[in-house]
JSON list of C-alpha atoms in Angstrom, two decimals:
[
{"chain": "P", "resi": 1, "resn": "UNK", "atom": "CA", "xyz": [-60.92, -13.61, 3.24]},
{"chain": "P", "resi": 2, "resn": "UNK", "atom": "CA", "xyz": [-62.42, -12.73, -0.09]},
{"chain": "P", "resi": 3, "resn": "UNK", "atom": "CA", "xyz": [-65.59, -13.32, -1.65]},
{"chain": "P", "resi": 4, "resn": "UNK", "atom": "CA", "xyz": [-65.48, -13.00, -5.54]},
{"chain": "P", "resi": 5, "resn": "UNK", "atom": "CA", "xyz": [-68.40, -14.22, -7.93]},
{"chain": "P", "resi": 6, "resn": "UNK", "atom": "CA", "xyz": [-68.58, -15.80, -10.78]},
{"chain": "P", "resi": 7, "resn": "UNK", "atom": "CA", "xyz": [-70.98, -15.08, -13.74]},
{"chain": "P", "resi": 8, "resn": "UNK", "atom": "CA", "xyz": [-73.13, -18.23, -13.41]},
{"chain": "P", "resi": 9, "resn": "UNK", "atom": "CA", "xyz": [-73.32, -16.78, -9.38]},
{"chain": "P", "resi": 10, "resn": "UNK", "atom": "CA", "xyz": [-71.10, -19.69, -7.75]},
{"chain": "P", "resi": 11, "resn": "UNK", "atom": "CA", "xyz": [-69.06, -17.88, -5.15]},
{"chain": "P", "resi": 12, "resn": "UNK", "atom": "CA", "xyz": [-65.40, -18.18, -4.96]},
{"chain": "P", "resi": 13, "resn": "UNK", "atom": "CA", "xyz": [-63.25, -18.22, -1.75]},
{"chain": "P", "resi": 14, "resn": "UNK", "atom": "CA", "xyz": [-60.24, -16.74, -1.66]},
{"chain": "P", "resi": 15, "resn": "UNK", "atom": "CA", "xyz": [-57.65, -16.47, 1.75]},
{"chain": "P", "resi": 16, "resn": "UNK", "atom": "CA", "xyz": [-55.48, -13.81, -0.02]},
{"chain": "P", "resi": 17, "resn": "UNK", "atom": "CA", "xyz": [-55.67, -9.81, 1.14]},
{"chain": "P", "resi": 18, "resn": "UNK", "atom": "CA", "xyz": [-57.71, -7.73, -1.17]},
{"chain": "P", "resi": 19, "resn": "UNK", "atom": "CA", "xyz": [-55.02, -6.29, -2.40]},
{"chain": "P", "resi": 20, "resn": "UNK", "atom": "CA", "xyz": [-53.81, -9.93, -3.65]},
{"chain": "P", "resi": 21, "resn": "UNK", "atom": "CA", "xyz": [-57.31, -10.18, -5.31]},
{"chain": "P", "resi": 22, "resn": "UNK", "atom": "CA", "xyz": [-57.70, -12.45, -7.92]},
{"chain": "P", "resi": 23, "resn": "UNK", "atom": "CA", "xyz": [-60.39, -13.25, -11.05]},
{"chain": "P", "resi": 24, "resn": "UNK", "atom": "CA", "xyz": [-61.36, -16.67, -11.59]},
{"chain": "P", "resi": 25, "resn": "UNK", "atom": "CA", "xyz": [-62.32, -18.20, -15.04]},
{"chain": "P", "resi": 26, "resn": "UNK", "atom": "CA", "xyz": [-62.99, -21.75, -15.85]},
{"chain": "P", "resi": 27, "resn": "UNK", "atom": "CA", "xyz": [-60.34, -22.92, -13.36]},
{"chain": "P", "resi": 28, "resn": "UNK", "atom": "CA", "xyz": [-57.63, -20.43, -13.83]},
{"chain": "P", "resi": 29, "resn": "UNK", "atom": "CA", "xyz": [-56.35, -17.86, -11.87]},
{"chain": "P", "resi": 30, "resn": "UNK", "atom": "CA", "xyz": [-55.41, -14.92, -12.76]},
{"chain": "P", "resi": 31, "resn": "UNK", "atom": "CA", "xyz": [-54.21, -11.81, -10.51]},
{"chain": "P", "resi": 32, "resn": "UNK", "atom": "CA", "xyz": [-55.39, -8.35, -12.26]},
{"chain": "P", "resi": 33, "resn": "UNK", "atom": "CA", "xyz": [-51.78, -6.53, -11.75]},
{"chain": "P", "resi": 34, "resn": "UNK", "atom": "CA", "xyz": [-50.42, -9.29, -14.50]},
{"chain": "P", "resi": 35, "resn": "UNK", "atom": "CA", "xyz": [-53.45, -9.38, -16.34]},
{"chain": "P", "resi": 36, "resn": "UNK", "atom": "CA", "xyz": [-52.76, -5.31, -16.85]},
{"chain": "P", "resi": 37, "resn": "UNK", "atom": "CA", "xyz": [-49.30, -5.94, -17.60]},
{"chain": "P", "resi": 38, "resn": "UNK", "atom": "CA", "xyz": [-50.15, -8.19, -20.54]},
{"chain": "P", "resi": 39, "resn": "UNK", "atom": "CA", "xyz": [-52.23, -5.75, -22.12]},
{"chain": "P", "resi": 40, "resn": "UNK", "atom": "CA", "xyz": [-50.04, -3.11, -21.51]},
{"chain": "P", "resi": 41, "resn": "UNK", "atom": "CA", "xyz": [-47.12, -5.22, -24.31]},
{"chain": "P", "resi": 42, "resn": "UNK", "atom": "CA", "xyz": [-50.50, -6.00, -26.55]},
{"chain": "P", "resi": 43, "resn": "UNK", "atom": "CA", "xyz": [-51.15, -2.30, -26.50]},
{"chain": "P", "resi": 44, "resn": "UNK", "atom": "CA", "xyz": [-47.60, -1.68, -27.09]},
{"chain": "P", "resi": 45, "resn": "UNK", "atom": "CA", "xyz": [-46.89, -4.44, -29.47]},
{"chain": "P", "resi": 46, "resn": "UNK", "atom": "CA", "xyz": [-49.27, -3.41, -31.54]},
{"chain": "P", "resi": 47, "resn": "UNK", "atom": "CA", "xyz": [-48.31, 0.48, -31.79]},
{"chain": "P", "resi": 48, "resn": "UNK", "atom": "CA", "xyz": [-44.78, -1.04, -33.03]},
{"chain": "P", "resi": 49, "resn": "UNK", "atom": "CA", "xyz": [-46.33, -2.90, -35.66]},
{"chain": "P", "resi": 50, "resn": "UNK", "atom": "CA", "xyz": [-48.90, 0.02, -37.05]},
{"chain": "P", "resi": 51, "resn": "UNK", "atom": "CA", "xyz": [-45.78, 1.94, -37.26]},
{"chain": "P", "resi": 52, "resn": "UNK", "atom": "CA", "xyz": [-43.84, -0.95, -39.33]},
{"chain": "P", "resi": 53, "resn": "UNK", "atom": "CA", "xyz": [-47.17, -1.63, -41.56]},
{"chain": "P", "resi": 54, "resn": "UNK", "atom": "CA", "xyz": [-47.72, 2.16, -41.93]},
{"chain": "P", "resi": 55, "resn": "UNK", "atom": "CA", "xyz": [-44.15, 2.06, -43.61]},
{"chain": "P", "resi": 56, "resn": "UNK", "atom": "CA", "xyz": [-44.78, -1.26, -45.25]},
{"chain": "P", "resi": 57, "resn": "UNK", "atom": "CA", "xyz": [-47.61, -0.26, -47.15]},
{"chain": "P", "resi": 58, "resn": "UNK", "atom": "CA", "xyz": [-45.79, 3.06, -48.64]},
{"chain": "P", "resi": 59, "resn": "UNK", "atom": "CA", "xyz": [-42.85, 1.66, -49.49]},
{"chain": "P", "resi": 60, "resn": "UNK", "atom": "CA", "xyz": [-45.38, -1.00, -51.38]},
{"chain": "P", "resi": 61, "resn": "UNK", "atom": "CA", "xyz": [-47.06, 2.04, -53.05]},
{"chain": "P", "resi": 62, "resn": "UNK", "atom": "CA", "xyz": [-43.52, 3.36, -53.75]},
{"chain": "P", "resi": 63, "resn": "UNK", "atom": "CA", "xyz": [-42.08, 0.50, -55.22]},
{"chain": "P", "resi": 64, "resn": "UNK", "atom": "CA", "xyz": [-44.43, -2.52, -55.78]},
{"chain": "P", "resi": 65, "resn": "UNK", "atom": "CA", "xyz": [-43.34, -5.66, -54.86]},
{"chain": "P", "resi": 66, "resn": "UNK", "atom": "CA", "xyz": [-40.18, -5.75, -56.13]},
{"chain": "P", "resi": 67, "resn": "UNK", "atom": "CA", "xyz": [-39.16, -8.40, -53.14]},
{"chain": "P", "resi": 68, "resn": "UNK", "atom": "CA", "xyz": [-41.15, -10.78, -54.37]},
{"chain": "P", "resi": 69, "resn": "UNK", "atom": "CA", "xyz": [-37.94, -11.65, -56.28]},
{"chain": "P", "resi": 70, "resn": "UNK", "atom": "CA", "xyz": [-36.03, -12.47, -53.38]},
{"chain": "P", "resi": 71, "resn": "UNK", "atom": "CA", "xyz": [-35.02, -15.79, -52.40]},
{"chain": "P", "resi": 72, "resn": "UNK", "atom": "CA", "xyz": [-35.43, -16.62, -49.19]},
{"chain": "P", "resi": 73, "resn": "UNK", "atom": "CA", "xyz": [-31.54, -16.29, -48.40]},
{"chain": "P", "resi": 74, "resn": "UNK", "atom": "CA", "xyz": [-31.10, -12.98, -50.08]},
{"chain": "P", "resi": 75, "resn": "UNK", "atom": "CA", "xyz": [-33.34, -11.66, -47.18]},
{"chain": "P", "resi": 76, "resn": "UNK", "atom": "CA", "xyz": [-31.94, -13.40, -44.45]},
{"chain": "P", "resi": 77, "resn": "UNK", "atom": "CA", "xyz": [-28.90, -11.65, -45.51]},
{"chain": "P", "resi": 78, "resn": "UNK", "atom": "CA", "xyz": [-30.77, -8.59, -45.57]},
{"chain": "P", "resi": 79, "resn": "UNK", "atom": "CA", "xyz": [-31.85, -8.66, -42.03]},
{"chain": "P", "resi": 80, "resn": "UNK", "atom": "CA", "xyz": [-28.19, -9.79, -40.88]},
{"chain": "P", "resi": 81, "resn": "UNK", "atom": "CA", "xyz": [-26.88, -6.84, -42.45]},
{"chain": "P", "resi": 82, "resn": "UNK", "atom": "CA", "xyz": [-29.21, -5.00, -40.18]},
{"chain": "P", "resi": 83, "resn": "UNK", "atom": "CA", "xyz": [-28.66, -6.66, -37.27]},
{"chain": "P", "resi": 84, "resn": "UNK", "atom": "CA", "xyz": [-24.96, -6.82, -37.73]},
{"chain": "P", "resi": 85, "resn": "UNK", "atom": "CA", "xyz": [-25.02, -2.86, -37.89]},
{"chain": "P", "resi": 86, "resn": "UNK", "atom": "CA", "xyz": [-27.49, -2.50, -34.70]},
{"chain": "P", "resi": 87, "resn": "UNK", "atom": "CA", "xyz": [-24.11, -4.42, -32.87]},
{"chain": "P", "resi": 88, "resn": "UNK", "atom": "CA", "xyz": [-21.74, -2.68, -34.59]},
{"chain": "P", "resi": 89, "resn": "UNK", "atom": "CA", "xyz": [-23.63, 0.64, -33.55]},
{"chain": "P", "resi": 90, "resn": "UNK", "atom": "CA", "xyz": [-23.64, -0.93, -29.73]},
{"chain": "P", "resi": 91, "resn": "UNK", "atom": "CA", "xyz": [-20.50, -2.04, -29.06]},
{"chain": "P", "resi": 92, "resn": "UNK", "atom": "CA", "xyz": [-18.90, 1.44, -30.67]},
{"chain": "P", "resi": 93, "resn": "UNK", "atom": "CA", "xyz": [-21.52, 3.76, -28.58]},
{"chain": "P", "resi": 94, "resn": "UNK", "atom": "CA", "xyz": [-21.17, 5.79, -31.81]},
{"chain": "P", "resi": 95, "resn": "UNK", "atom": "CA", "xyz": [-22.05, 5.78, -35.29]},
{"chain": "P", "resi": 96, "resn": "UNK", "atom": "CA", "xyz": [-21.61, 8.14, -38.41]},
{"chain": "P", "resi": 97, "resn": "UNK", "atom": "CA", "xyz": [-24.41, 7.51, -41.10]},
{"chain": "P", "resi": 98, "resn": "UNK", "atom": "CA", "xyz": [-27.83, 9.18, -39.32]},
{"chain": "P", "resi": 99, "resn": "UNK", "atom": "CA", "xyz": [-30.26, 6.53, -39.81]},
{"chain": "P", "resi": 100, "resn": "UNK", "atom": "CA", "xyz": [-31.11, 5.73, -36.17]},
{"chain": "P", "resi": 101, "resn": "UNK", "atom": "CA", "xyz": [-31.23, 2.30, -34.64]},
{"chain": "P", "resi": 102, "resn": "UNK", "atom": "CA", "xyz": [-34.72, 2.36, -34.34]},
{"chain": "P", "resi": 103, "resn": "UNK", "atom": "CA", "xyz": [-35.42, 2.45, -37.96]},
{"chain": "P", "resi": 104, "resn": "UNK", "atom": "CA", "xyz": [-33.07, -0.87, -38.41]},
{"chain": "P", "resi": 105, "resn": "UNK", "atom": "CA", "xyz": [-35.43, -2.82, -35.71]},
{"chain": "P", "resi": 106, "resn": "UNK", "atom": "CA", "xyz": [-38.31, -1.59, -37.92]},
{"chain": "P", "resi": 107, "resn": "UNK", "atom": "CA", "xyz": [-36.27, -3.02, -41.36]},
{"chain": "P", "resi": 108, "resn": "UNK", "atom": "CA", "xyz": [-35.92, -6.23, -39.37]},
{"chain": "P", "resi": 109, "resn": "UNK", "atom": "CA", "xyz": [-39.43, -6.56, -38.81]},
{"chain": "P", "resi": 110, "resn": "UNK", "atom": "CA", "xyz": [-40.80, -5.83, -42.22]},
{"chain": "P", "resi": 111, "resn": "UNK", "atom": "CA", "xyz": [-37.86, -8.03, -44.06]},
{"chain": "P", "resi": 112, "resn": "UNK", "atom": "CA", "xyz": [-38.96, -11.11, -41.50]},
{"chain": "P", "resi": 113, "resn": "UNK", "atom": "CA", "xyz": [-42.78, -10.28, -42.58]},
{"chain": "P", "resi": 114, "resn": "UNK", "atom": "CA", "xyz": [-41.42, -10.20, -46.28]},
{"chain": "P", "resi": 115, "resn": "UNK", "atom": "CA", "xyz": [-39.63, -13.90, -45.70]},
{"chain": "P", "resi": 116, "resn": "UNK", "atom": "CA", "xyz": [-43.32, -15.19, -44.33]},
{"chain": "P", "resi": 117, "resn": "UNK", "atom": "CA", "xyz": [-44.75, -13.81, -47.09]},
{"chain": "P", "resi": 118, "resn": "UNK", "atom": "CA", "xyz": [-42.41, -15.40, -49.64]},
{"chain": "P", "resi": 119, "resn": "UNK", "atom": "CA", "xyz": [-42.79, -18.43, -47.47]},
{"chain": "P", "resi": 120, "resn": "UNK", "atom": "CA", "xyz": [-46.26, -18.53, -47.94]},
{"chain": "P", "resi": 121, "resn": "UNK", "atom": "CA", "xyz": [-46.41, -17.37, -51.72]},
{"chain": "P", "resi": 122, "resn": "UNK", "atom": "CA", "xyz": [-43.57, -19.42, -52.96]},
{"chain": "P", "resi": 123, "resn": "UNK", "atom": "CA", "xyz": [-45.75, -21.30, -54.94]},
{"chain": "P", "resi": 124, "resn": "UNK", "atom": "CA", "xyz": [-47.16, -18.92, -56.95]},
{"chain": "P", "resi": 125, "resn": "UNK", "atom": "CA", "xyz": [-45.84, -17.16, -60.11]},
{"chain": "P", "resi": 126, "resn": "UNK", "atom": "CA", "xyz": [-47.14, -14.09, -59.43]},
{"chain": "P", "resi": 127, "resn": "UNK", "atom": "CA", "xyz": [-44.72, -11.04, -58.64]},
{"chain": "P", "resi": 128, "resn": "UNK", "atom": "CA", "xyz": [-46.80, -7.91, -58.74]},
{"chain": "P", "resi": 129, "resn": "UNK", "atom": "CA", "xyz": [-49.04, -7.53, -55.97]},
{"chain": "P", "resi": 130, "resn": "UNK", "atom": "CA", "xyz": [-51.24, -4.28, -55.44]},
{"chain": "P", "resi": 131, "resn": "UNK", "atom": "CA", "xyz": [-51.48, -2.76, -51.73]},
{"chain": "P", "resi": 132, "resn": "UNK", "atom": "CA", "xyz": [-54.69, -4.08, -51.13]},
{"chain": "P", "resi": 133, "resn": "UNK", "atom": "CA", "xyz": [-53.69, -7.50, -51.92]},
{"chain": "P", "resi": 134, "resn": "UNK", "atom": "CA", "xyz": [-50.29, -7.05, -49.68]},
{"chain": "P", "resi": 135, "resn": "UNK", "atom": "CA", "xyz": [-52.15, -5.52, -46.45]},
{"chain": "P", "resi": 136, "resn": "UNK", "atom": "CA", "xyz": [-54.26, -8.63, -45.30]},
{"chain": "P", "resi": 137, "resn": "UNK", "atom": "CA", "xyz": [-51.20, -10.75, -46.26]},
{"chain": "P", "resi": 138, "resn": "UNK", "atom": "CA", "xyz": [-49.28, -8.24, -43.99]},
{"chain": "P", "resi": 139, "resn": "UNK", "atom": "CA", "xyz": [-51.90, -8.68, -41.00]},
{"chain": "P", "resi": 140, "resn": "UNK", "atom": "CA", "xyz": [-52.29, -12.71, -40.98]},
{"chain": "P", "resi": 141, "resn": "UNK", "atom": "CA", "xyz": [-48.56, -13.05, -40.82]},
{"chain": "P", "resi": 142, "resn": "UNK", "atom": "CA", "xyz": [-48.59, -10.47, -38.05]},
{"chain": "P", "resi": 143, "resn": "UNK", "atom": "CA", "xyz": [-51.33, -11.92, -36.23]},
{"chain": "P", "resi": 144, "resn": "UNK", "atom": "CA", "xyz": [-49.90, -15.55, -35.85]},
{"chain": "P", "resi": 145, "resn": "UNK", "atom": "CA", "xyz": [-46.63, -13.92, -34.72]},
{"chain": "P", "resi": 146, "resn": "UNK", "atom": "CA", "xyz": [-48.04, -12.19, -31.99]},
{"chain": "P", "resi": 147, "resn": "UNK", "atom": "CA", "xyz": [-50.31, -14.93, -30.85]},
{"chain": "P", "resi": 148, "resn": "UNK", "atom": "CA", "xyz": [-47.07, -16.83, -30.66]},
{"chain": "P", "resi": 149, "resn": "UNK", "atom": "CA", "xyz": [-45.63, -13.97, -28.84]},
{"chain": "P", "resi": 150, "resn": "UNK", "atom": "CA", "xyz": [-48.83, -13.62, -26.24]},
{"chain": "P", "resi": 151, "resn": "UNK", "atom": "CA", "xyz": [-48.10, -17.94, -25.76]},
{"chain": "P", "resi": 152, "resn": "UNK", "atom": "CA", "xyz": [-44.38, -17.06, -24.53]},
{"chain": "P", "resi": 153, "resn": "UNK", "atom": "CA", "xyz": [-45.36, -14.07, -22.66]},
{"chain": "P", "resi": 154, "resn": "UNK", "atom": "CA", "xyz": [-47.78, -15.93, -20.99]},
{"chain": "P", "resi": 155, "resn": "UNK", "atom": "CA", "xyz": [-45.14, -18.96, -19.99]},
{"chain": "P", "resi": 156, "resn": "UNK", "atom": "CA", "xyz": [-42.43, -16.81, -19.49]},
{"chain": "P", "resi": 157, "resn": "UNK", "atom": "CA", "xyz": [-43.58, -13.85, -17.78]},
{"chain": "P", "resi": 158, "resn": "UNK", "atom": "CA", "xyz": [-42.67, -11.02, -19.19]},
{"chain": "P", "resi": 159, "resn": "UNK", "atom": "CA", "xyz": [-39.29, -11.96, -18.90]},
{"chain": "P", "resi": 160, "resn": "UNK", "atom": "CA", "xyz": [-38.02, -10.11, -21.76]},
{"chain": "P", "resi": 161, "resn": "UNK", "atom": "CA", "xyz": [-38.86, -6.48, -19.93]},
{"chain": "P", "resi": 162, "resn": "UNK", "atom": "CA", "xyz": [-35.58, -7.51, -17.54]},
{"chain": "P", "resi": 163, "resn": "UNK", "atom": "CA", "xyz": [-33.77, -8.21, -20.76]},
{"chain": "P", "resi": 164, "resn": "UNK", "atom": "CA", "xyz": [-31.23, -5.16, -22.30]},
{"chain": "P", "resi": 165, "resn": "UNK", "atom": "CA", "xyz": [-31.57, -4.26, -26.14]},
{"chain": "P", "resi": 166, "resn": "UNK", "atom": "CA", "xyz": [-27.71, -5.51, -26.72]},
{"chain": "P", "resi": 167, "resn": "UNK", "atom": "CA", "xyz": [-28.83, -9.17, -25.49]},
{"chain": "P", "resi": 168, "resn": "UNK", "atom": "CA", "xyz": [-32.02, -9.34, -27.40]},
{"chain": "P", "resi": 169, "resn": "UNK", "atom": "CA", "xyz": [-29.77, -7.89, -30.50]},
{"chain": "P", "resi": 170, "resn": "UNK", "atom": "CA", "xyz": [-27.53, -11.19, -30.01]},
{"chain": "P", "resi": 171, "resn": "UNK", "atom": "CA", "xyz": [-30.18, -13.42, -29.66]},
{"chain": "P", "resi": 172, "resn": "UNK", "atom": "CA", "xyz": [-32.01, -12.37, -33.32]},
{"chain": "P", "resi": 173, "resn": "UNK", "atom": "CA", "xyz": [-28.03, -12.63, -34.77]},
{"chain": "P", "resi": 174, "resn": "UNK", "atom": "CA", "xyz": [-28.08, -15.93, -33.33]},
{"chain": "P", "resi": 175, "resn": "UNK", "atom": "CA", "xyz": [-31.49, -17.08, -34.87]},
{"chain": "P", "resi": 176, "resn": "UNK", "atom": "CA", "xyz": [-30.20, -15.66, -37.97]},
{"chain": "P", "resi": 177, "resn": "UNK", "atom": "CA", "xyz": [-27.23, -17.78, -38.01]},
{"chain": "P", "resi": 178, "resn": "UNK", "atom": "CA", "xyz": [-29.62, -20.34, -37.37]},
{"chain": "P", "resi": 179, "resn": "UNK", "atom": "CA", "xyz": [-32.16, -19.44, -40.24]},
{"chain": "P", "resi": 180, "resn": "UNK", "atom": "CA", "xyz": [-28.76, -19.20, -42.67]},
{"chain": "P", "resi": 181, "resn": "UNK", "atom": "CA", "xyz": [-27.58, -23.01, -41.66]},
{"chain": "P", "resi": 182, "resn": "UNK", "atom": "CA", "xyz": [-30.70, -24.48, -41.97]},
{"chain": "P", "resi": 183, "resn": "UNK", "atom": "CA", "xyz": [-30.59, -22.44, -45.71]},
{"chain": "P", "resi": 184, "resn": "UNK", "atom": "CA", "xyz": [-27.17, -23.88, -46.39]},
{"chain": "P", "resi": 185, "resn": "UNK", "atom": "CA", "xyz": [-28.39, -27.23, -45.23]},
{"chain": "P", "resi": 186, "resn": "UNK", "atom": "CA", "xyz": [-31.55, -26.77, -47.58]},
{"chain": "P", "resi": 187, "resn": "UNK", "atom": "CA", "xyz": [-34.13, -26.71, -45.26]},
{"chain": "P", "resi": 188, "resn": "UNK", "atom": "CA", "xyz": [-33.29, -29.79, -43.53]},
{"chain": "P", "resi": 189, "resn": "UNK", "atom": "CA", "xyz": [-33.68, -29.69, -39.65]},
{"chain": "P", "resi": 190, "resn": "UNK", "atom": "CA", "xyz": [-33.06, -33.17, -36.92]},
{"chain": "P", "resi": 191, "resn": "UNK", "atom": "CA", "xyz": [-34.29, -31.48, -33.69]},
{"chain": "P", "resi": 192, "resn": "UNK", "atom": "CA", "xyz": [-34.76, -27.78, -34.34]},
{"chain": "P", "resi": 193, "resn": "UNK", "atom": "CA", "xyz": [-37.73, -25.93, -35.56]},
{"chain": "P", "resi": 194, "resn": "UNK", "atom": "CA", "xyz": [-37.82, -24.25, -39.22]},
{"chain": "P", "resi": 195, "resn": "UNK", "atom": "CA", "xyz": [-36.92, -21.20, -40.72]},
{"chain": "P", "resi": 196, "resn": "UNK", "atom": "CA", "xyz": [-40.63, -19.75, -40.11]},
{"chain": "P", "resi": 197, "resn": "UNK", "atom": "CA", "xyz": [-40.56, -19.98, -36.33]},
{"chain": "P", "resi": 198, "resn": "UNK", "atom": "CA", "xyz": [-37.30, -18.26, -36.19]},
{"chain": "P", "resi": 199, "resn": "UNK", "atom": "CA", "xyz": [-38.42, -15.12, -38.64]},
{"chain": "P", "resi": 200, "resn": "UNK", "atom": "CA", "xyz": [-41.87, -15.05, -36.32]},
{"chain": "P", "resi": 201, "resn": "UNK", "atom": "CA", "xyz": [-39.12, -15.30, -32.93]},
{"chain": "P", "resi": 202, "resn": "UNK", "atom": "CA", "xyz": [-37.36, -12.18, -34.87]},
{"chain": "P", "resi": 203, "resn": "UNK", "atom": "CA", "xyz": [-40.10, -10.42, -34.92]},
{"chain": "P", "resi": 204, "resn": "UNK", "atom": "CA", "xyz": [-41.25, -10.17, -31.81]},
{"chain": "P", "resi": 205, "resn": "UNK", "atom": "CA", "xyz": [-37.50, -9.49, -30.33]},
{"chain": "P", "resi": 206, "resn": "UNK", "atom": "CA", "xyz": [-37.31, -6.62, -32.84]},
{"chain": "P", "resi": 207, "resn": "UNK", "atom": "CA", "xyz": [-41.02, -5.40, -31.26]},
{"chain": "P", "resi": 208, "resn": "UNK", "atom": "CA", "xyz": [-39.58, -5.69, -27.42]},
{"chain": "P", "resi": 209, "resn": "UNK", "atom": "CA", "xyz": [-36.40, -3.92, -28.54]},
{"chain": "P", "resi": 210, "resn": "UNK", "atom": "CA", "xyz": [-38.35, -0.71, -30.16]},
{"chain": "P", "resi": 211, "resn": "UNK", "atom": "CA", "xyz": [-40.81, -0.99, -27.33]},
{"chain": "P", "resi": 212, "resn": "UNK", "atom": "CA", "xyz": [-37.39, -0.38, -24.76]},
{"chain": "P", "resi": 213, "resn": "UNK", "atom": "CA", "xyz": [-36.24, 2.18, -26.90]},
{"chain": "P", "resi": 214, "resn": "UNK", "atom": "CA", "xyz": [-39.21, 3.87, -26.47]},
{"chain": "P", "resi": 215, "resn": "UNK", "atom": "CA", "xyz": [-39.28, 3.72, -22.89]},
{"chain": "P", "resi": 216, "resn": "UNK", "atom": "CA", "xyz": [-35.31, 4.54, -22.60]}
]
């Protein structure tokens, strides 16, 4: 039997071993091992992401914001083309230009961020944007997309770590195909959510495959 307390010092009772110890918080229990596990992707998800924003914010300083003339299908195309060659790439085992795959999960995350952006911007008229103005932008669309992610790792359990890179390639194709009919349709959804959740779902696919890489 174990005895934990609680801040306000009501005792909890617990019948598991110590070494199935558990916290308890307002009614919710947690067990440490998964609690560590979480913050292991958070810590992890959010070394991907310095890396794409690190890039991001040069490429701004390089070249402005020249995207900001991009419809919103012109870079759903651009992140097929990516995705497409991450496949390609896969089912070959080879490839012949040097840019490594790696570098095409990082494109697909800063062309979604780019679509959010454009998403949220599309009502202004303004086209040049200076880094400062681009970097909190950056971070608020980054932030909701991984307190999305930390939601679905929560309900799903880390179930992605027992995914492969190839099937997590195939799903962001899919949700591509996706974003594209719901373009071709003009936004217009029955049942299905919009183009936003599917660039955020993107995102974070793109941030488990670089995180596998990583650990391959």
């Amino acid at each position: 039997m174990l005895i934990t307390p609680i801040t306000n010092g009501v005792l909890k009772v617990s019948n598991r071993p110590p070494m199935f110890s558990v916290l308890f918080v307002e009614n919710a229990v947690f067990c440490p091992a998964e609690i560590m596990i979480h913050e292991k992707t958070a810590t992890e998800y959010k070394q991907v992401i310095a890396t794409c924003k690190t890039l991001f914010l040069k490429k701004t300083k390089d070249y402005g914001t020249a995207w900001r003339i991009l419809r919103l299908p012109a870079i759903t195309d651009q992140i097929f083309i990516k995705a497409k060659r991450i496949r390609s790439i896969q089912e070959k085992g080879a490839q012949r230009v040097g840019d490594p795959v790696a570098d095409e999960f990082i494109g697909i995350i800063n062309y979604c961020v780019i679509a959010l952006l454009q998403l949220q911007l599309q009502e202004s008229i303004k086209t040049e944007l200076t880094v400062e103005e681009v970097e909190p932008l950056y971070d608020a669309a980054i932030n909701e997309t991984f307190t999305l992610q930390q939601d679905k790792n929560h309900d799903y359990g880390e179930a992605w770590r027992d995914m492969r890179v190839e099937s997590m390639t195939d799903i962001i194709l899919m949700k591509l195909l996706r974003v594209k009919q719901i373009e071709d349709n003009e936004g217009k959804t029955l049942v299905s959510e919009g183009v936003k959740a599917n660039y955020q779902d993107m995102i974070n696919y793109a941030v488990f495959c670089l995180i596998k890489l990583k650990e391959n």
